[in-house]
Amino acid sequence: AMGDLGKLLSSAGHLDEAIKTLERVAAMEEKAKDWTGLAGTQVNLGAAYRERGDPVRALALYRKAEAEFAMLPAFARFRAVAIANIGNTYLALGLPEKALEHHERALAIKRRVANKRELAQSLFDMARVLSSLKRTPDARTRAEEALKLYAEIQDAAAIAEIQVFLSALAAQEGRRSDSRSLLDKAIATQERLNLSGALLTSRYMSAIDRLVFDGDPAAAARELEAAQKLTVSRAAPMLHLELLVTAAIKRKQGDSKAALAALTAVAEIVDEQRDLLGSDEFKMAYFAGAGSIHRDIADLTLEAAGGVPASVAAALLALERQKARALLDWLTSRGTAWAGTRTGEAA
């Protein structure tokens, strides 16, 4: 019962309460040596940590769950879920190649033992990874396979989610009318079913769509306002996305100062992730993303200066600070490797 409560709290966006509840459940299951139950709780706990913006802790929990399920052949389906979640977490960490490796393993298991819903989810997970690797035709094929399965079981919420994804692919391929049509259908379904969390992401996408393809910052701002009115908890990843959309709209409207403020807030959120990263592999993915944000901040700082000599001087100083920050980030990322080399030489 407590485990179900934890899942409900997590789905409702009450992540801290969910994590506390699920950790109590995990402790009781470990004491009772209920390894199957513990593995399931670890998967749910990992999902809560990932949504809260702690992918490294989520990854550790998913790995523990997979190890438990690997010793229980009758629970192959659940092992596949744990493996798929590892893949999703690698994708969130900016490591799509490792994500693809895990999703291929999960999909192979699910093709043997999973039901239609689980197989569809695995195909959709694979599609997202393939998209991040710029393999758009392959991504669309997997997503359409998933869409067909979800249609067979009449899962309207999942169909809408895939329509949002296919909308983004259509936009990348220059199919503007298809992209907008798919997105509008998804938003209509999500509004009808009151899927606030999914609708939030769709509204953000719609704002960018209006900005990039229609060149209409006013329409984009209306979409963003509609998203901001949704009463849904915004953990770090969602707040990150909302600020990025805000920065893009403000920049298009010529308000460089507001865009700079939004992007600086993004950088603060990203920097908070730094202490959560354990391995050099994760750090390098982080620094690649942070470096891009710092470059945009430097550009906006110059734009906000507006050509006034004193302001330009201040902007150039800020630009140099961003360069120094990027260099510091790079040096920090190399520190562990150098320390390891010295340790090996000493040995």
PDB file of C-alpha atoms in Angstrom, residues 69-330:
ATOM      1  CA  PHE A  69      15.621  -9.078 -11.762  1.00  0.00           C
ATOM      2  CA  ALA A  70      18.483 -10.753 -13.679  1.00  0.00           C
ATOM      3  CA  MET A  71      18.487 -13.502 -11.016  1.00  0.00           C
ATOM      4  CA  LEU A  72      14.751 -14.098 -11.531  1.00  0.00           C
ATOM      5  CA  PRO A  73      14.092 -15.431 -15.092  1.00  0.00           C
ATOM      6  CA  ALA A  74      10.326 -15.313 -14.519  1.00  0.00           C
ATOM      7  CA  PHE A  75      10.602 -11.526 -14.188  1.00  0.00           C
ATOM      8  CA  ALA A  76      12.280 -10.885 -17.558  1.00  0.00           C
ATOM      9  CA  ARG A  77       9.662  -8.235 -18.426  1.00  0.00           C
ATOM     10  CA  PHE A  78      10.552  -6.254 -15.326  1.00  0.00           C
ATOM     11  CA  ARG A  79      14.243  -6.585 -16.051  1.00  0.00           C
ATOM     12  CA  ALA A  80      13.579  -5.094 -19.487  1.00  0.00           C
ATOM     13  CA  VAL A  81      11.827  -2.134 -17.821  1.00  0.00           C
ATOM     14  CA  ALA A  82      14.864  -1.532 -15.599  1.00  0.00           C
ATOM     15  CA  ILE A  83      17.224  -1.741 -18.593  1.00  0.00           C
ATOM     16  CA  ALA A  84      15.052   0.679 -20.571  1.00  0.00           C
ATOM     17  CA  ASN A  85      15.101   3.129 -17.674  1.00  0.00           C
ATOM     18  CA  ILE A  86      18.898   2.940 -17.618  1.00  0.00           C
ATOM     19  CA  GLY A  87      18.795   3.838 -21.315  1.00  0.00           C
ATOM     20  CA  ASN A  88      16.444   6.772 -20.699  1.00  0.00           C
ATOM     21  CA  THR A  89      18.741   8.067 -17.972  1.00  0.00           C
ATOM     22  CA  TYR A  90      21.805   7.867 -20.206  1.00  0.00           C
ATOM     23  CA  LEU A  91      19.861   9.878 -22.778  1.00  0.00           C
ATOM     24  CA  ALA A  92      19.056  12.510 -20.139  1.00  0.00           C
ATOM     25  CA  LEU A  93      22.762  12.650 -19.294  1.00  0.00           C
ATOM     26  CA  GLY A  94      23.630  13.416 -22.921  1.00  0.00           C
ATOM     27  CA  LEU A  95      24.990   9.959 -23.782  1.00  0.00           C
ATOM     28  CA  PRO A  96      22.721   8.670 -26.583  1.00  0.00           C
ATOM     29  CA  GLU A  97      25.089   5.933 -27.779  1.00  0.00           C
ATOM     30  CA  LYS A  98      25.006   4.233 -24.375  1.00  0.00           C
ATOM     31  CA  ALA A  99      21.245   4.825 -24.254  1.00  0.00           C
ATOM     32  CA  LEU A 100      20.820   3.052 -27.593  1.00  0.00           C
ATOM     33  CA  GLU A 101      22.816   0.042 -26.386  1.00  0.00           C
ATOM     34  CA  HIS A 102      20.466  -0.422 -23.409  1.00  0.00           C
ATOM     35  CA  HIS A 103      17.271   0.151 -25.382  1.00  0.00           C
ATOM     36  CA  GLU A 104      18.329  -2.476 -27.917  1.00  0.00           C
ATOM     37  CA  ARG A 105      18.737  -4.958 -25.049  1.00  0.00           C
ATOM     38  CA  ALA A 106      15.382  -4.005 -23.538  1.00  0.00           C
ATOM     39  CA  LEU A 107      13.591  -4.241 -26.890  1.00  0.00           C
ATOM     40  CA  ALA A 108      15.041  -7.708 -27.584  1.00  0.00           C
ATOM     41  CA  ILE A 109      13.635  -8.972 -24.268  1.00  0.00           C
ATOM     42  CA  LYS A 110      10.255  -7.291 -24.734  1.00  0.00           C
ATOM     43  CA  ARG A 111       9.765  -8.723 -28.229  1.00  0.00           C
ATOM     44  CA  ARG A 112       9.843 -12.168 -26.554  1.00  0.00           C
ATOM     45  CA  VAL A 113       7.848 -11.633 -23.387  1.00  0.00           C
ATOM     46  CA  ALA A 114       6.123  -8.249 -23.220  1.00  0.00           C
ATOM     47  CA  ASN A 115       2.520  -7.271 -23.887  1.00  0.00           C
ATOM     48  CA  LYS A 116       1.572  -4.716 -26.553  1.00  0.00           C
ATOM     49  CA  ARG A 117       1.737  -1.725 -24.213  1.00  0.00           C
ATOM     50  CA  GLU A 118       5.205  -2.579 -22.921  1.00  0.00           C
ATOM     51  CA  LEU A 119       6.504  -3.312 -26.423  1.00  0.00           C
ATOM     52  CA  ALA A 120       5.085  -0.016 -27.687  1.00  0.00           C
ATOM     53  CA  GLN A 121       6.813   1.880 -24.878  1.00  0.00           C
ATOM     54  CA  SER A 122      10.132   0.240 -25.712  1.00  0.00           C
ATOM     55  CA  LEU A 123       9.754   1.101 -29.416  1.00  0.00           C
ATOM     56  CA  PHE A 124       8.993   4.711 -28.498  1.00  0.00           C
ATOM     57  CA  ASP A 125      12.010   4.865 -26.164  1.00  0.00           C
ATOM     58  CA  MET A 126      14.147   3.632 -29.050  1.00  0.00           C
ATOM     59  CA  ALA A 127      12.666   6.263 -31.356  1.00  0.00           C
ATOM     60  CA  ARG A 128      13.655   9.080 -29.000  1.00  0.00           C
ATOM     61  CA  VAL A 129      17.237   7.839 -28.809  1.00  0.00           C
ATOM     62  CA  LEU A 130      17.488   7.449 -32.591  1.00  0.00           C
ATOM     63  CA  SER A 131      16.187  10.993 -32.996  1.00  0.00           C
ATOM     64  CA  SER A 132      18.886  12.336 -30.671  1.00  0.00           C
ATOM     65  CA  LEU A 133      21.451  10.527 -32.855  1.00  0.00           C
ATOM     66  CA  LYS A 134      20.033  12.353 -35.935  1.00  0.00           C
ATOM     67  CA  ARG A 135      18.739   9.073 -37.383  1.00  0.00           C
ATOM     68  CA  THR A 136      15.379  10.644 -38.210  1.00  0.00           C
ATOM     69  CA  PRO A 137      14.000   8.015 -40.675  1.00  0.00           C
ATOM     70  CA  ASP A 138      14.785   5.194 -38.216  1.00  0.00           C
ATOM     71  CA  ALA A 139      13.261   7.204 -35.375  1.00  0.00           C
ATOM     72  CA  ARG A 140      10.064   7.762 -37.355  1.00  0.00           C
ATOM     73  CA  THR A 141       9.811   4.053 -38.218  1.00  0.00           C
ATOM     74  CA  ARG A 142      10.053   3.023 -34.550  1.00  0.00           C
ATOM     75  CA  ALA A 143       7.611   5.719 -33.452  1.00  0.00           C
ATOM     76  CA  GLU A 144       5.054   4.652 -36.079  1.00  0.00           C
ATOM     77  CA  GLU A 145       5.399   1.012 -34.937  1.00  0.00           C
ATOM     78  CA  ALA A 146       4.665   2.172 -31.396  1.00  0.00           C
ATOM     79  CA  LEU A 147       1.751   4.316 -32.571  1.00  0.00           C
ATOM     80  CA  LYS A 148       0.138   1.326 -34.302  1.00  0.00           C
ATOM     81  CA  LEU A 149       0.353  -0.776 -31.121  1.00  0.00           C
ATOM     82  CA  TYR A 150      -1.065   2.025 -28.946  1.00  0.00           C
ATOM     83  CA  ALA A 151      -3.936   2.443 -31.443  1.00  0.00           C
ATOM     84  CA  GLU A 152      -4.713  -1.272 -31.135  1.00  0.00           C
ATOM     85  CA  ILE A 153      -5.090  -0.953 -27.353  1.00  0.00           C
ATOM     86  CA  GLN A 154      -6.782   2.473 -27.662  1.00  0.00           C
ATOM     87  CA  ASP A 155      -4.362   4.357 -25.402  1.00  0.00           C
ATOM     88  CA  ALA A 156      -5.244   7.954 -26.290  1.00  0.00           C
ATOM     89  CA  ALA A 157      -2.689   9.530 -23.928  1.00  0.00           C
ATOM     90  CA  ALA A 158       0.194   7.531 -25.409  1.00  0.00           C
ATOM     91  CA  ILE A 159      -1.016   8.254 -28.954  1.00  0.00           C
ATOM     92  CA  ALA A 160      -0.925  11.990 -28.182  1.00  0.00           C
ATOM     93  CA  GLU A 161       2.598  11.709 -26.783  1.00  0.00           C
ATOM     94  CA  ILE A 162       3.829  10.031 -29.966  1.00  0.00           C
ATOM     95  CA  GLN A 163       2.029  12.617 -32.098  1.00  0.00           C
ATOM     96  CA  VAL A 164       4.035  15.318 -30.322  1.00  0.00           C
ATOM     97  CA  PHE A 165       7.225  13.401 -31.087  1.00  0.00           C
ATOM     98  CA  LEU A 166       6.286  12.831 -34.745  1.00  0.00           C
ATOM     99  CA  SER A 167       5.430  16.522 -34.985  1.00  0.00           C
ATOM    100  CA  ALA A 168       9.004  17.385 -34.010  1.00  0.00           C
ATOM    101  CA  LEU A 169      10.387  14.955 -36.600  1.00  0.00           C
ATOM    102  CA  ALA A 170       8.139  16.431 -39.289  1.00  0.00           C
ATOM    103  CA  ALA A 171       9.405  19.898 -38.397  1.00  0.00           C
ATOM    104  CA  GLN A 172      13.011  18.726 -38.738  1.00  0.00           C
ATOM    105  CA  GLU A 173      12.191  17.371 -42.204  1.00  0.00           C
ATOM    106  CA  GLY A 174      10.516  20.626 -43.281  1.00  0.00           C
ATOM    107  CA  ARG A 175       6.985  19.178 -43.352  1.00  0.00           C
ATOM    108  CA  ARG A 176       5.394  22.209 -41.717  1.00  0.00           C
ATOM    109  CA  SER A 177       1.696  21.371 -42.242  1.00  0.00           C
ATOM    110  CA  ASP A 178       2.148  17.815 -40.945  1.00  0.00           C
ATOM    111  CA  SER A 179       4.085  19.081 -37.947  1.00  0.00           C
ATOM    112  CA  ARG A 180       1.437  21.617 -36.908  1.00  0.00           C
ATOM    113  CA  SER A 181      -1.461  19.218 -37.521  1.00  0.00           C
ATOM    114  CA  LEU A 182       0.068  16.492 -35.348  1.00  0.00           C
ATOM    115  CA  LEU A 183       0.847  18.925 -32.549  1.00  0.00           C
ATOM    116  CA  ASP A 184      -2.657  20.424 -32.573  1.00  0.00           C
ATOM    117  CA  LYS A 185      -4.223  16.931 -32.417  1.00  0.00           C
ATOM    118  CA  ALA A 186      -2.014  15.988 -29.470  1.00  0.00           C
ATOM    119  CA  ILE A 187      -2.786  19.182 -27.556  1.00  0.00           C
ATOM    120  CA  ALA A 188      -6.534  18.694 -28.102  1.00  0.00           C
ATOM    121  CA  THR A 189      -6.340  15.146 -26.702  1.00  0.00           C
ATOM    122  CA  GLN A 190      -4.211  16.188 -23.732  1.00  0.00           C
ATOM    123  CA  GLU A 191      -6.625  19.004 -22.879  1.00  0.00           C
ATOM    124  CA  ARG A 192      -9.616  16.647 -23.152  1.00  0.00           C
ATOM    125  CA  LEU A 193      -7.980  14.073 -20.868  1.00  0.00           C
ATOM    126  CA  ASN A 194      -6.626  16.759 -18.496  1.00  0.00           C
ATOM    127  CA  LEU A 195      -3.045  15.524 -18.900  1.00  0.00           C
ATOM    128  CA  SER A 196      -1.395  18.601 -17.411  1.00  0.00           C
ATOM    129  CA  GLY A 197       2.152  17.245 -17.290  1.00  0.00           C
ATOM    130  CA  ALA A 198       2.172  16.109 -20.930  1.00  0.00           C
ATOM    131  CA  LEU A 199       0.310  19.246 -21.995  1.00  0.00           C
ATOM    132  CA  LEU A 200       3.018  21.398 -20.406  1.00  0.00           C
ATOM    133  CA  THR A 201       5.690  19.941 -22.700  1.00  0.00           C
ATOM    134  CA  SER A 202       3.395  20.224 -25.737  1.00  0.00           C
ATOM    135  CA  ARG A 203       2.721  23.894 -25.023  1.00  0.00           C
ATOM    136  CA  TYR A 204       6.456  24.571 -24.803  1.00  0.00           C
ATOM    137  CA  MET A 205       6.912  22.823 -28.160  1.00  0.00           C
ATOM    138  CA  SER A 206       4.049  24.789 -29.654  1.00  0.00           C
ATOM    139  CA  ALA A 207       5.632  28.046 -28.477  1.00  0.00           C
ATOM    140  CA  ILE A 208       8.903  27.178 -30.217  1.00  0.00           C
ATOM    141  CA  ASP A 209       6.963  26.072 -33.300  1.00  0.00           C
ATOM    142  CA  ARG A 210       5.204  29.453 -33.504  1.00  0.00           C
ATOM    143  CA  LEU A 211       8.489  31.256 -32.968  1.00  0.00           C
ATOM    144  CA  VAL A 212      10.681  29.321 -35.414  1.00  0.00           C
ATOM    145  CA  PHE A 213       8.291  28.388 -38.233  1.00  0.00           C
ATOM    146  CA  ASP A 214       5.747  31.218 -38.083  1.00  0.00           C
ATOM    147  CA  GLY A 215       8.215  33.874 -36.935  1.00  0.00           C
ATOM    148  CA  ASP A 216       5.501  35.071 -34.557  1.00  0.00           C
ATOM    149  CA  PRO A 217       6.882  35.879 -31.073  1.00  0.00           C
ATOM    150  CA  ALA A 218       3.467  37.161 -29.920  1.00  0.00           C
ATOM    151  CA  ALA A 219       1.798  33.813 -30.704  1.00  0.00           C
ATOM    152  CA  ALA A 220       4.728  32.014 -29.088  1.00  0.00           C
ATOM    153  CA  ALA A 221       4.331  34.144 -25.964  1.00  0.00           C
ATOM    154  CA  ARG A 222       0.629  33.216 -25.792  1.00  0.00           C
ATOM    155  CA  GLU A 223       1.523  29.525 -25.929  1.00  0.00           C
ATOM    156  CA  LEU A 224       4.098  30.024 -23.169  1.00  0.00           C
ATOM    157  CA  GLU A 225       1.514  31.882 -21.064  1.00  0.00           C
ATOM    158  CA  ALA A 226      -0.931  28.984 -21.522  1.00  0.00           C
ATOM    159  CA  ALA A 227       1.798  26.604 -20.311  1.00  0.00           C
ATOM    160  CA  GLN A 228       2.578  28.756 -17.289  1.00  0.00           C
ATOM    161  CA  LYS A 229      -1.091  28.719 -16.244  1.00  0.00           C
ATOM    162  CA  LEU A 230      -1.089  24.920 -15.908  1.00  0.00           C
ATOM    163  CA  THR A 231      -1.092  23.857 -12.263  1.00  0.00           C
ATOM    164  CA  VAL A 232       1.636  21.254 -12.453  1.00  0.00           C
ATOM    165  CA  SER A 233       4.812  20.882 -10.407  1.00  0.00           C
ATOM    166  CA  ARG A 234       7.927  21.987 -12.285  1.00  0.00           C
ATOM    167  CA  ALA A 235      11.019  20.034 -11.279  1.00  0.00           C
ATOM    168  CA  ALA A 236      14.419  21.189 -12.505  1.00  0.00           C
ATOM    169  CA  PRO A 237      14.200  19.680 -16.029  1.00  0.00           C
ATOM    170  CA  MET A 238      10.827  21.335 -16.756  1.00  0.00           C
ATOM    171  CA  LEU A 239      11.865  24.672 -15.272  1.00  0.00           C
ATOM    172  CA  HIS A 240      15.012  24.455 -17.403  1.00  0.00           C
ATOM    173  CA  LEU A 241      12.873  23.975 -20.528  1.00  0.00           C
ATOM    174  CA  GLU A 242      10.475  26.802 -19.637  1.00  0.00           C
ATOM    175  CA  LEU A 243      13.364  29.224 -19.159  1.00  0.00           C
ATOM    176  CA  LEU A 244      14.942  28.223 -22.478  1.00  0.00           C
ATOM    177  CA  VAL A 245      11.643  28.895 -24.261  1.00  0.00           C
ATOM    178  CA  THR A 246      11.325  32.230 -22.439  1.00  0.00           C
ATOM    179  CA  ALA A 247      14.852  33.232 -23.465  1.00  0.00           C
ATOM    180  CA  ALA A 248      14.173  32.366 -27.116  1.00  0.00           C
ATOM    181  CA  ILE A 249      10.936  34.394 -27.198  1.00  0.00           C
ATOM    182  CA  LYS A 250      12.424  37.411 -25.429  1.00  0.00           C
ATOM    183  CA  ARG A 251      15.414  37.397 -27.755  1.00  0.00           C
ATOM    184  CA  LYS A 252      13.144  37.320 -30.808  1.00  0.00           C
ATOM    185  CA  GLN A 253      11.162  40.226 -29.345  1.00  0.00           C
ATOM    186  CA  GLY A 254      14.388  42.217 -29.027  1.00  0.00           C
ATOM    187  CA  ASP A 255      14.399  42.145 -25.222  1.00  0.00           C
ATOM    188  CA  SER A 256      18.008  40.990 -24.759  1.00  0.00           C
ATOM    189  CA  LYS A 257      18.048  41.826 -21.049  1.00  0.00           C
ATOM    190  CA  ALA A 258      15.035  39.610 -20.284  1.00  0.00           C
ATOM    191  CA  ALA A 259      16.470  36.847 -22.480  1.00  0.00           C
ATOM    192  CA  LEU A 260      19.791  37.140 -20.646  1.00  0.00           C
ATOM    193  CA  ALA A 261      18.050  36.887 -17.253  1.00  0.00           C
ATOM    194  CA  ALA A 262      16.208  33.720 -18.325  1.00  0.00           C
ATOM    195  CA  LEU A 263      19.331  32.115 -19.762  1.00  0.00           C
ATOM    196  CA  THR A 264      21.380  32.993 -16.675  1.00  0.00           C
ATOM    197  CA  ALA A 265      18.741  31.210 -14.584  1.00  0.00           C
ATOM    198  CA  VAL A 266      19.123  28.176 -16.881  1.00  0.00           C
ATOM    199  CA  ALA A 267      22.884  28.228 -16.276  1.00  0.00           C
ATOM    200  CA  GLU A 268      22.275  28.241 -12.515  1.00  0.00           C
ATOM    201  CA  ILE A 269      20.026  25.169 -12.788  1.00  0.00           C
ATOM    202  CA  VAL A 270      22.579  23.377 -14.970  1.00  0.00           C
ATOM    203  CA  ASP A 271      25.395  24.258 -12.569  1.00  0.00           C
ATOM    204  CA  GLU A 272      23.431  22.733  -9.689  1.00  0.00           C
ATOM    205  CA  GLN A 273      23.662  19.428 -11.564  1.00  0.00           C
ATOM    206  CA  ARG A 274      27.457  19.509 -11.430  1.00  0.00           C
ATOM    207  CA  ASP A 275      27.762  18.101  -7.915  1.00  0.00           C
ATOM    208  CA  LEU A 276      25.439  15.205  -8.817  1.00  0.00           C
ATOM    209  CA  LEU A 277      27.762  13.906 -11.521  1.00  0.00           C
ATOM    210  CA  GLY A 278      30.145  11.171 -10.505  1.00  0.00           C
ATOM    211  CA  SER A 279      32.129   9.902 -13.484  1.00  0.00           C
ATOM    212  CA  ASP A 280      34.224  11.805 -16.022  1.00  0.00           C
ATOM    213  CA  GLU A 281      31.902  10.480 -18.743  1.00  0.00           C
ATOM    214  CA  PHE A 282      28.927  12.254 -17.171  1.00  0.00           C
ATOM    215  CA  LYS A 283      30.961  15.388 -16.514  1.00  0.00           C
ATOM    216  CA  MET A 284      32.015  15.701 -20.147  1.00  0.00           C
ATOM    217  CA  ALA A 285      28.374  15.497 -21.286  1.00  0.00           C
ATOM    218  CA  TYR A 286      27.498  18.168 -18.728  1.00  0.00           C
ATOM    219  CA  PHE A 287      30.320  20.489 -19.784  1.00  0.00           C
ATOM    220  CA  ALA A 288      29.284  20.218 -23.447  1.00  0.00           C
ATOM    221  CA  GLY A 289      25.793  21.451 -22.552  1.00  0.00           C
ATOM    222  CA  ALA A 290      26.993  24.084 -20.110  1.00  0.00           C
ATOM    223  CA  GLY A 291      29.493  25.442 -22.639  1.00  0.00           C
ATOM    224  CA  SER A 292      26.703  26.052 -25.152  1.00  0.00           C
ATOM    225  CA  ILE A 293      24.667  27.949 -22.556  1.00  0.00           C
ATOM    226  CA  HIS A 294      27.669  30.054 -21.534  1.00  0.00           C
ATOM    227  CA  ARG A 295      28.302  31.011 -25.179  1.00  0.00           C
ATOM    228  CA  ASP A 296      24.686  32.134 -25.574  1.00  0.00           C
ATOM    229  CA  ILE A 297      24.948  34.139 -22.362  1.00  0.00           C
ATOM    230  CA  ALA A 298      28.035  35.896 -23.729  1.00  0.00           C
ATOM    231  CA  ASP A 299      26.231  36.706 -27.005  1.00  0.00           C
ATOM    232  CA  LEU A 300      23.203  38.073 -25.172  1.00  0.00           C
ATOM    233  CA  THR A 301      25.399  40.142 -22.881  1.00  0.00           C
ATOM    234  CA  LEU A 302      26.807  41.906 -25.940  1.00  0.00           C
ATOM    235  CA  GLU A 303      23.331  42.342 -27.438  1.00  0.00           C
ATOM    236  CA  ALA A 304      22.019  43.812 -24.200  1.00  0.00           C
ATOM    237  CA  ALA A 305      24.885  46.351 -24.193  1.00  0.00           C
ATOM    238  CA  GLY A 306      23.150  48.164 -27.056  1.00  0.00           C
ATOM    239  CA  GLY A 307      26.284  49.839 -28.405  1.00  0.00           C
ATOM    240  CA  VAL A 308      26.797  52.152 -25.408  1.00  0.00           C
ATOM    241  CA  PRO A 309      30.602  52.305 -24.832  1.00  0.00           C
ATOM    242  CA  ALA A 310      30.428  51.785 -21.071  1.00  0.00           C
ATOM    243  CA  SER A 311      27.927  48.973 -21.491  1.00  0.00           C
ATOM    244  CA  VAL A 312      29.988  47.370 -24.231  1.00  0.00           C
ATOM    245  CA  ALA A 313      33.029  47.437 -21.944  1.00  0.00           C
ATOM    246  CA  ALA A 314      30.990  45.712 -19.242  1.00  0.00           C
ATOM    247  CA  ALA A 315      29.699  43.215 -21.805  1.00  0.00           C
ATOM    248  CA  LEU A 316      33.209  42.397 -22.978  1.00  0.00           C
ATOM    249  CA  LEU A 317      34.230  41.836 -19.357  1.00  0.00           C
ATOM    250  CA  ALA A 318      31.295  39.470 -18.945  1.00  0.00           C
ATOM    251  CA  LEU A 319      32.320  37.701 -22.148  1.00  0.00           C
ATOM    252  CA  GLU A 320      35.839  37.172 -20.815  1.00  0.00           C
ATOM    253  CA  ARG A 321      34.379  35.801 -17.579  1.00  0.00           C
ATOM    254  CA  GLN A 322      32.304  33.318 -19.574  1.00  0.00           C
ATOM    255  CA  LYS A 323      35.429  32.239 -21.472  1.00  0.00           C
ATOM    256  CA  ALA A 324      37.248  31.814 -18.175  1.00  0.00           C
ATOM    257  CA  ARG A 325      34.316  29.816 -16.814  1.00  0.00           C
ATOM    258  CA  ALA A 326      34.371  27.527 -19.844  1.00  0.00           C
ATOM    259  CA  LEU A 327      38.134  27.022 -19.410  1.00  0.00           C
ATOM    260  CA  LEU A 328      37.669  26.287 -15.712  1.00  0.00           C
ATOM    261  CA  ASP A 329      34.962  23.764 -16.559  1.00  0.00           C
ATOM    262  CA  TRP A 330      37.261  22.044 -19.028  1.00  0.00           C
TER     263      TRP A 330
END
